Amino acid sequence: MSAAPFCADVLRLMAALLLLAAAHGKWQALGQFRANLAASFGIAPARAAWLAPAIAGSELGLALGLAAGGATGQAALAGALALFVGFTAVVAWKYATEDIVKCSCFGDADRAVSGFDLARNLAIIAALAFSLAHGGTAAAAAGGWQATVCALGVATLLAVVLAKLHEIMMLLMYARKGVL
């Protein structure tokens, strides 16, 4: 097995874990997510009431599709790529034009969006595009269960780092300034 299909599989699984974490975070604080949609994005409260569970549900559905692999995984990769491009464009626009934007990306309902969050989303978009272009569901078939377990381990590490990128970068900045 070459490196590209394995990396594509790692990135597909990473995206599945990230979407699962995002959906979980939104479901855990659905009321706050609804409020953030209304306050930060100007969505009417009545529309936010149905849009919030629809977004969380679509993230969960895409996570399950990505985890399934095969043709379903390829379709979910395309859907996840479209979702992240759309979300990132809207959040980046609001970030550039508003003072404070809260999106509840991974359940962090009270924290405003930062440049680190946008950088994370751009990295996820690049990962999804790479996985889609390199057949992100082929490594499991080519390498057996051992390749899948290894890919899942690496994907888990990447997902945790990306989900908590803002916090990691803030700790590094504070440590560099000698605050910690």
PDB file of C-alpha atoms in Angstrom:
ATOM      1  CA  MET A   1       0.000   0.000   0.000  1.00  0.00           C
ATOM      2  CA  SER A   2       1.326   3.442  -0.871  1.00  0.00           C
ATOM      3  CA  ALA A   3       1.330   6.359   1.511  1.00  0.00           C
ATOM      4  CA  ALA A   4      -1.326   8.465  -0.242  1.00  0.00           C
ATOM      5  CA  PRO A   5      -4.259   6.049   0.250  1.00  0.00           C
ATOM      6  CA  PHE A   6      -3.235   5.449   3.867  1.00  0.00           C
ATOM      7  CA  CYS A   7      -2.998   9.198   4.564  1.00  0.00           C
ATOM      8  CA  ALA A   8      -6.340   9.712   2.811  1.00  0.00           C
ATOM      9  CA  ASP A   9      -7.879   7.058   5.059  1.00  0.00           C
ATOM     10  CA  VAL A  10      -6.382   8.683   8.178  1.00  0.00           C
ATOM     11  CA  LEU A  11      -7.809  12.043   7.145  1.00  0.00           C
ATOM     12  CA  ARG A  12     -11.252  10.540   6.413  1.00  0.00           C
ATOM     13  CA  LEU A  13     -11.347   8.970   9.869  1.00  0.00           C
ATOM     14  CA  MET A  14     -10.071  12.194  11.434  1.00  0.00           C
ATOM     15  CA  ALA A  15     -12.908  14.106   9.788  1.00  0.00           C
ATOM     16  CA  ALA A  16     -15.398  11.513  11.048  1.00  0.00           C
ATOM     17  CA  LEU A  17     -14.143  11.979  14.609  1.00  0.00           C
ATOM     18  CA  LEU A  18     -14.180  15.770  14.311  1.00  0.00           C
ATOM     19  CA  LEU A  19     -17.733  15.780  12.983  1.00  0.00           C
ATOM     20  CA  LEU A  20     -18.785  13.387  15.727  1.00  0.00           C
ATOM     21  CA  ALA A  21     -17.236  15.706  18.338  1.00  0.00           C
ATOM     22  CA  ALA A  22     -18.864  18.749  16.728  1.00  0.00           C
ATOM     23  CA  ALA A  23     -22.281  17.091  16.675  1.00  0.00           C
ATOM     24  CA  HIS A  24     -21.900  15.927  20.273  1.00  0.00           C
ATOM     25  CA  GLY A  25     -20.878  19.392  21.421  1.00  0.00           C
ATOM     26  CA  LYS A  26     -23.842  21.002  19.715  1.00  0.00           C
ATOM     27  CA  TRP A  27     -26.335  18.428  21.044  1.00  0.00           C
ATOM     28  CA  GLN A  28     -24.970  18.891  24.577  1.00  0.00           C
ATOM     29  CA  ALA A  29     -25.670  22.639  24.472  1.00  0.00           C
ATOM     30  CA  LEU A  30     -28.386  22.843  21.821  1.00  0.00           C
ATOM     31  CA  GLY A  31     -30.102  25.812  23.460  1.00  0.00           C
ATOM     32  CA  GLN A  32     -26.880  27.816  23.523  1.00  0.00           C
ATOM     33  CA  PHE A  33     -26.137  26.811  19.924  1.00  0.00           C
ATOM     34  CA  ARG A  34     -29.582  28.108  18.905  1.00  0.00           C
ATOM     35  CA  ALA A  35     -28.901  31.363  20.756  1.00  0.00           C
ATOM     36  CA  ASN A  36     -25.479  31.709  19.078  1.00  0.00           C
ATOM     37  CA  LEU A  37     -27.031  31.198  15.641  1.00  0.00           C
ATOM     38  CA  ALA A  38     -29.497  33.985  16.364  1.00  0.00           C
ATOM     39  CA  ALA A  39     -27.049  36.394  18.026  1.00  0.00           C
ATOM     40  CA  SER A  40     -23.913  35.876  15.933  1.00  0.00           C
ATOM     41  CA  PHE A  41     -25.416  35.108  12.540  1.00  0.00           C
ATOM     42  CA  GLY A  42     -28.649  37.105  12.625  1.00  0.00           C
ATOM     43  CA  ILE A  43     -30.862  34.060  12.184  1.00  0.00           C
ATOM     44  CA  ALA A  44     -34.421  34.496  13.434  1.00  0.00           C
ATOM     45  CA  PRO A  45     -34.997  32.538  16.661  1.00  0.00           C
ATOM     46  CA  ALA A  46     -37.789  30.491  15.053  1.00  0.00           C
ATOM     47  CA  ARG A  47     -35.483  29.480  12.206  1.00  0.00           C
ATOM     48  CA  ALA A  48     -32.589  28.817  14.613  1.00  0.00           C
ATOM     49  CA  ALA A  49     -34.892  26.479  16.577  1.00  0.00           C
ATOM     50  CA  TRP A  50     -35.011  24.015  13.670  1.00  0.00           C
ATOM     51  CA  LEU A  51     -31.672  24.894  12.071  1.00  0.00           C
ATOM     52  CA  ALA A  52     -29.589  24.044  15.166  1.00  0.00           C
ATOM     53  CA  PRO A  53     -30.682  20.381  15.386  1.00  0.00           C
ATOM     54  CA  ALA A  54     -30.525  20.113  11.585  1.00  0.00           C
ATOM     55  CA  ILE A  55     -26.866  21.202  11.580  1.00  0.00           C
ATOM     56  CA  ALA A  56     -25.969  18.893  14.467  1.00  0.00           C
ATOM     57  CA  GLY A  57     -27.852  16.044  12.798  1.00  0.00           C
ATOM     58  CA  SER A  58     -26.113  16.597   9.469  1.00  0.00           C
ATOM     59  CA  GLU A  59     -22.733  16.551  11.222  1.00  0.00           C
ATOM     60  CA  LEU A  60     -23.655  13.273  12.904  1.00  0.00           C
ATOM     61  CA  GLY A  61     -24.879  11.786   9.633  1.00  0.00           C
ATOM     62  CA  LEU A  62     -21.718  12.785   7.808  1.00  0.00           C
ATOM     63  CA  ALA A  63     -19.580  11.381  10.645  1.00  0.00           C
ATOM     64  CA  LEU A  64     -21.341   8.024  10.352  1.00  0.00           C
ATOM     65  CA  GLY A  65     -21.019   8.085   6.562  1.00  0.00           C
ATOM     66  CA  LEU A  66     -17.308   8.818   6.789  1.00  0.00           C
ATOM     67  CA  ALA A  67     -16.847   6.014   9.299  1.00  0.00           C
ATOM     68  CA  ALA A  68     -18.659   3.583   7.004  1.00  0.00           C
ATOM     69  CA  GLY A  69     -16.143   4.009   4.207  1.00  0.00           C
ATOM     70  CA  GLY A  70     -16.667   2.691   0.675  1.00  0.00           C
ATOM     71  CA  ALA A  71     -18.984   4.565  -1.654  1.00  0.00           C
ATOM     72  CA  THR A  72     -20.845   5.961   1.352  1.00  0.00           C
ATOM     73  CA  GLY A  73     -17.560   7.317   2.702  1.00  0.00           C
ATOM     74  CA  GLN A  74     -16.728   8.969  -0.615  1.00  0.00           C
ATOM     75  CA  ALA A  75     -20.147  10.652  -0.728  1.00  0.00           C
ATOM     76  CA  ALA A  76     -19.758  11.730   2.899  1.00  0.00           C
ATOM     77  CA  LEU A  77     -16.310  13.167   2.105  1.00  0.00           C
ATOM     78  CA  ALA A  78     -17.878  15.359  -0.580  1.00  0.00           C
ATOM     79  CA  GLY A  79     -20.681  16.364   1.789  1.00  0.00           C
ATOM     80  CA  ALA A  80     -18.286  17.125   4.649  1.00  0.00           C
ATOM     81  CA  LEU A  81     -16.084  19.168   2.324  1.00  0.00           C
ATOM     82  CA  ALA A  82     -19.097  21.221   1.201  1.00  0.00           C
ATOM     83  CA  LEU A  83     -20.232  21.637   4.813  1.00  0.00           C
ATOM     84  CA  PHE A  84     -16.832  22.845   6.038  1.00  0.00           C
ATOM     85  CA  VAL A  85     -16.339  25.181   3.071  1.00  0.00           C
ATOM     86  CA  GLY A  86     -19.776  26.697   3.662  1.00  0.00           C
ATOM     87  CA  PHE A  87     -19.407  27.005   7.428  1.00  0.00           C
ATOM     88  CA  THR A  88     -15.896  28.400   7.167  1.00  0.00           C
ATOM     89  CA  ALA A  89     -16.921  30.985   4.569  1.00  0.00           C
ATOM     90  CA  VAL A  90     -19.821  32.218   6.708  1.00  0.00           C
ATOM     91  CA  VAL A  91     -17.819  32.229   9.949  1.00  0.00           C
ATOM     92  CA  ALA A  92     -14.825  33.946   8.279  1.00  0.00           C
ATOM     93  CA  TRP A  93     -17.089  36.619   6.824  1.00  0.00           C
ATOM     94  CA  LYS A  94     -18.722  37.236  10.206  1.00  0.00           C
ATOM     95  CA  TYR A  95     -15.313  37.160  11.912  1.00  0.00           C
ATOM     96  CA  ALA A  96     -14.031  39.834   9.534  1.00  0.00           C
ATOM     97  CA  THR A  97     -17.117  42.075   9.814  1.00  0.00           C
ATOM     98  CA  GLU A  98     -18.283  41.631  13.419  1.00  0.00           C
ATOM     99  CA  ASP A  99     -16.673  42.114  16.813  1.00  0.00           C
ATOM    100  CA  ILE A 100     -17.508  38.761  18.388  1.00  0.00           C
ATOM    101  CA  VAL A 101     -18.748  35.627  16.678  1.00  0.00           C
ATOM    102  CA  LYS A 102     -19.706  32.503  18.571  1.00  0.00           C
ATOM    103  CA  CYS A 103     -20.337  29.378  16.554  1.00  0.00           C
ATOM    104  CA  SER A 104     -20.300  26.537  19.103  1.00  0.00           C
ATOM    105  CA  CYS A 105     -17.906  24.692  16.777  1.00  0.00           C
ATOM    106  CA  PHE A 106     -17.107  21.848  19.166  1.00  0.00           C
ATOM    107  CA  GLY A 107     -19.454  22.705  21.988  1.00  0.00           C
ATOM    108  CA  ASP A 108     -17.495  25.779  23.089  1.00  0.00           C
ATOM    109  CA  ALA A 109     -20.652  27.882  23.215  1.00  0.00           C
ATOM    110  CA  ASP A 110     -19.191  30.698  25.306  1.00  0.00           C
ATOM    111  CA  ARG A 111     -15.886  31.185  23.472  1.00  0.00           C
ATOM    112  CA  ALA A 112     -15.652  33.559  20.536  1.00  0.00           C
ATOM    113  CA  VAL A 113     -14.209  32.361  17.238  1.00  0.00           C
ATOM    114  CA  SER A 114     -10.505  33.074  16.769  1.00  0.00           C
ATOM    115  CA  GLY A 115      -8.093  33.039  13.878  1.00  0.00           C
ATOM    116  CA  PHE A 116      -6.922  29.655  15.159  1.00  0.00           C
ATOM    117  CA  ASP A 117     -10.432  28.282  14.599  1.00  0.00           C
ATOM    118  CA  LEU A 118     -10.407  29.523  11.022  1.00  0.00           C
ATOM    119  CA  ALA A 119      -6.936  28.041  10.479  1.00  0.00           C
ATOM    120  CA  ARG A 120      -8.207  24.734  11.869  1.00  0.00           C
ATOM    121  CA  ASN A 121     -11.129  24.776   9.466  1.00  0.00           C
ATOM    122  CA  LEU A 122      -8.824  25.489   6.529  1.00  0.00           C
ATOM    123  CA  ALA A 123      -6.661  22.529   7.570  1.00  0.00           C
ATOM    124  CA  ILE A 124      -9.776  20.329   7.749  1.00  0.00           C
ATOM    125  CA  ILE A 125     -10.875  21.520   4.301  1.00  0.00           C
ATOM    126  CA  ALA A 126      -7.435  20.659   2.886  1.00  0.00           C
ATOM    127  CA  ALA A 127      -7.555  17.255   4.595  1.00  0.00           C
ATOM    128  CA  LEU A 128     -11.006  16.496   3.192  1.00  0.00           C
ATOM    129  CA  ALA A 129      -9.956  17.565  -0.310  1.00  0.00           C
ATOM    130  CA  PHE A 130      -6.825  15.385  -0.116  1.00  0.00           C
ATOM    131  CA  SER A 131      -8.815  12.405   1.136  1.00  0.00           C
ATOM    132  CA  LEU A 132     -11.435  12.836  -1.561  1.00  0.00           C
ATOM    133  CA  ALA A 133      -8.792  13.160  -4.285  1.00  0.00           C
ATOM    134  CA  HIS A 134      -6.818  10.122  -3.097  1.00  0.00           C
ATOM    135  CA  GLY A 135      -9.619   7.658  -2.445  1.00  0.00           C
ATOM    136  CA  GLY A 136      -9.925   8.058   1.303  1.00  0.00           C
ATOM    137  CA  THR A 137     -11.649   4.715   1.690  1.00  0.00           C
ATOM    138  CA  ALA A 138      -9.136   2.456  -0.052  1.00  0.00           C
ATOM    139  CA  ALA A 139      -6.520   1.884   2.644  1.00  0.00           C
ATOM    140  CA  ALA A 140      -8.671  -0.367   4.802  1.00  0.00           C
ATOM    141  CA  ALA A 141      -9.254  -2.738   1.923  1.00  0.00           C
ATOM    142  CA  ALA A 142      -5.613  -2.706   0.864  1.00  0.00           C
ATOM    143  CA  GLY A 143      -3.988  -2.982   4.282  1.00  0.00           C
ATOM    144  CA  GLY A 144      -6.447  -5.052   6.278  1.00  0.00           C
ATOM    145  CA  TRP A 145      -7.561  -4.458   9.821  1.00  0.00           C
ATOM    146  CA  GLN A 146      -4.042  -3.575  10.975  1.00  0.00           C
ATOM    147  CA  ALA A 147      -3.937  -0.574   8.641  1.00  0.00           C
ATOM    148  CA  THR A 148      -7.392   0.466   9.823  1.00  0.00           C
ATOM    149  CA  VAL A 149      -6.408   0.316  13.503  1.00  0.00           C
ATOM    150  CA  CYS A 150      -3.236   2.287  12.819  1.00  0.00           C
ATOM    151  CA  ALA A 151      -5.164   4.844  10.740  1.00  0.00           C
ATOM    152  CA  LEU A 152      -7.761   5.225  13.478  1.00  0.00           C
ATOM    153  CA  GLY A 153      -5.064   5.824  16.104  1.00  0.00           C
ATOM    154  CA  VAL A 154      -3.375   8.534  14.060  1.00  0.00           C
ATOM    155  CA  ALA A 155      -6.770  10.024  13.154  1.00  0.00           C
ATOM    156  CA  THR A 156      -7.721  10.218  16.821  1.00  0.00           C
ATOM    157  CA  LEU A 157      -4.551  12.137  17.672  1.00  0.00           C
ATOM    158  CA  LEU A 158      -5.072  14.559  14.800  1.00  0.00           C
ATOM    159  CA  ALA A 159      -8.741  15.058  15.685  1.00  0.00           C
ATOM    160  CA  VAL A 160      -7.963  15.906  19.312  1.00  0.00           C
ATOM    161  CA  VAL A 161      -5.265  18.391  18.315  1.00  0.00           C
ATOM    162  CA  LEU A 162      -7.490  20.076  15.735  1.00  0.00           C
ATOM    163  CA  ALA A 163     -10.580  20.163  17.964  1.00  0.00           C
ATOM    164  CA  LYS A 164      -8.552  21.853  20.702  1.00  0.00           C
ATOM    165  CA  LEU A 165      -6.232  23.895  18.462  1.00  0.00           C
ATOM    166  CA  HIS A 166      -7.321  27.243  19.905  1.00  0.00           C
ATOM    167  CA  GLU A 167      -6.630  26.109  23.459  1.00  0.00           C
ATOM    168  CA  ILE A 168      -3.282  24.534  22.524  1.00  0.00           C
ATOM    169  CA  MET A 169      -2.137  27.664  20.707  1.00  0.00           C
ATOM    170  CA  MET A 170      -3.201  29.913  23.599  1.00  0.00           C
ATOM    171  CA  LEU A 171      -1.213  27.758  26.035  1.00  0.00           C
ATOM    172  CA  LEU A 172       1.829  27.948  23.773  1.00  0.00           C
ATOM    173  CA  MET A 173       1.486  31.727  23.483  1.00  0.00           C
ATOM    174  CA  TYR A 174       1.174  32.144  27.251  1.00  0.00           C
ATOM    175  CA  ALA A 175       4.121  29.813  27.854  1.00  0.00           C
ATOM    176  CA  ARG A 176       6.225  31.798  25.410  1.00  0.00           C
ATOM    177  CA  LYS A 177       5.401  35.020  27.249  1.00  0.00           C
ATOM    178  CA  GLY A 178       6.323  33.410  30.557  1.00  0.00           C
ATOM    179  CA  VAL A 179       2.804  33.617  31.970  1.00  0.00           C
ATOM    180  CA  LEU A 180       2.641  29.890  32.702  1.00  0.00           C
TER     181      LEU A 180
END
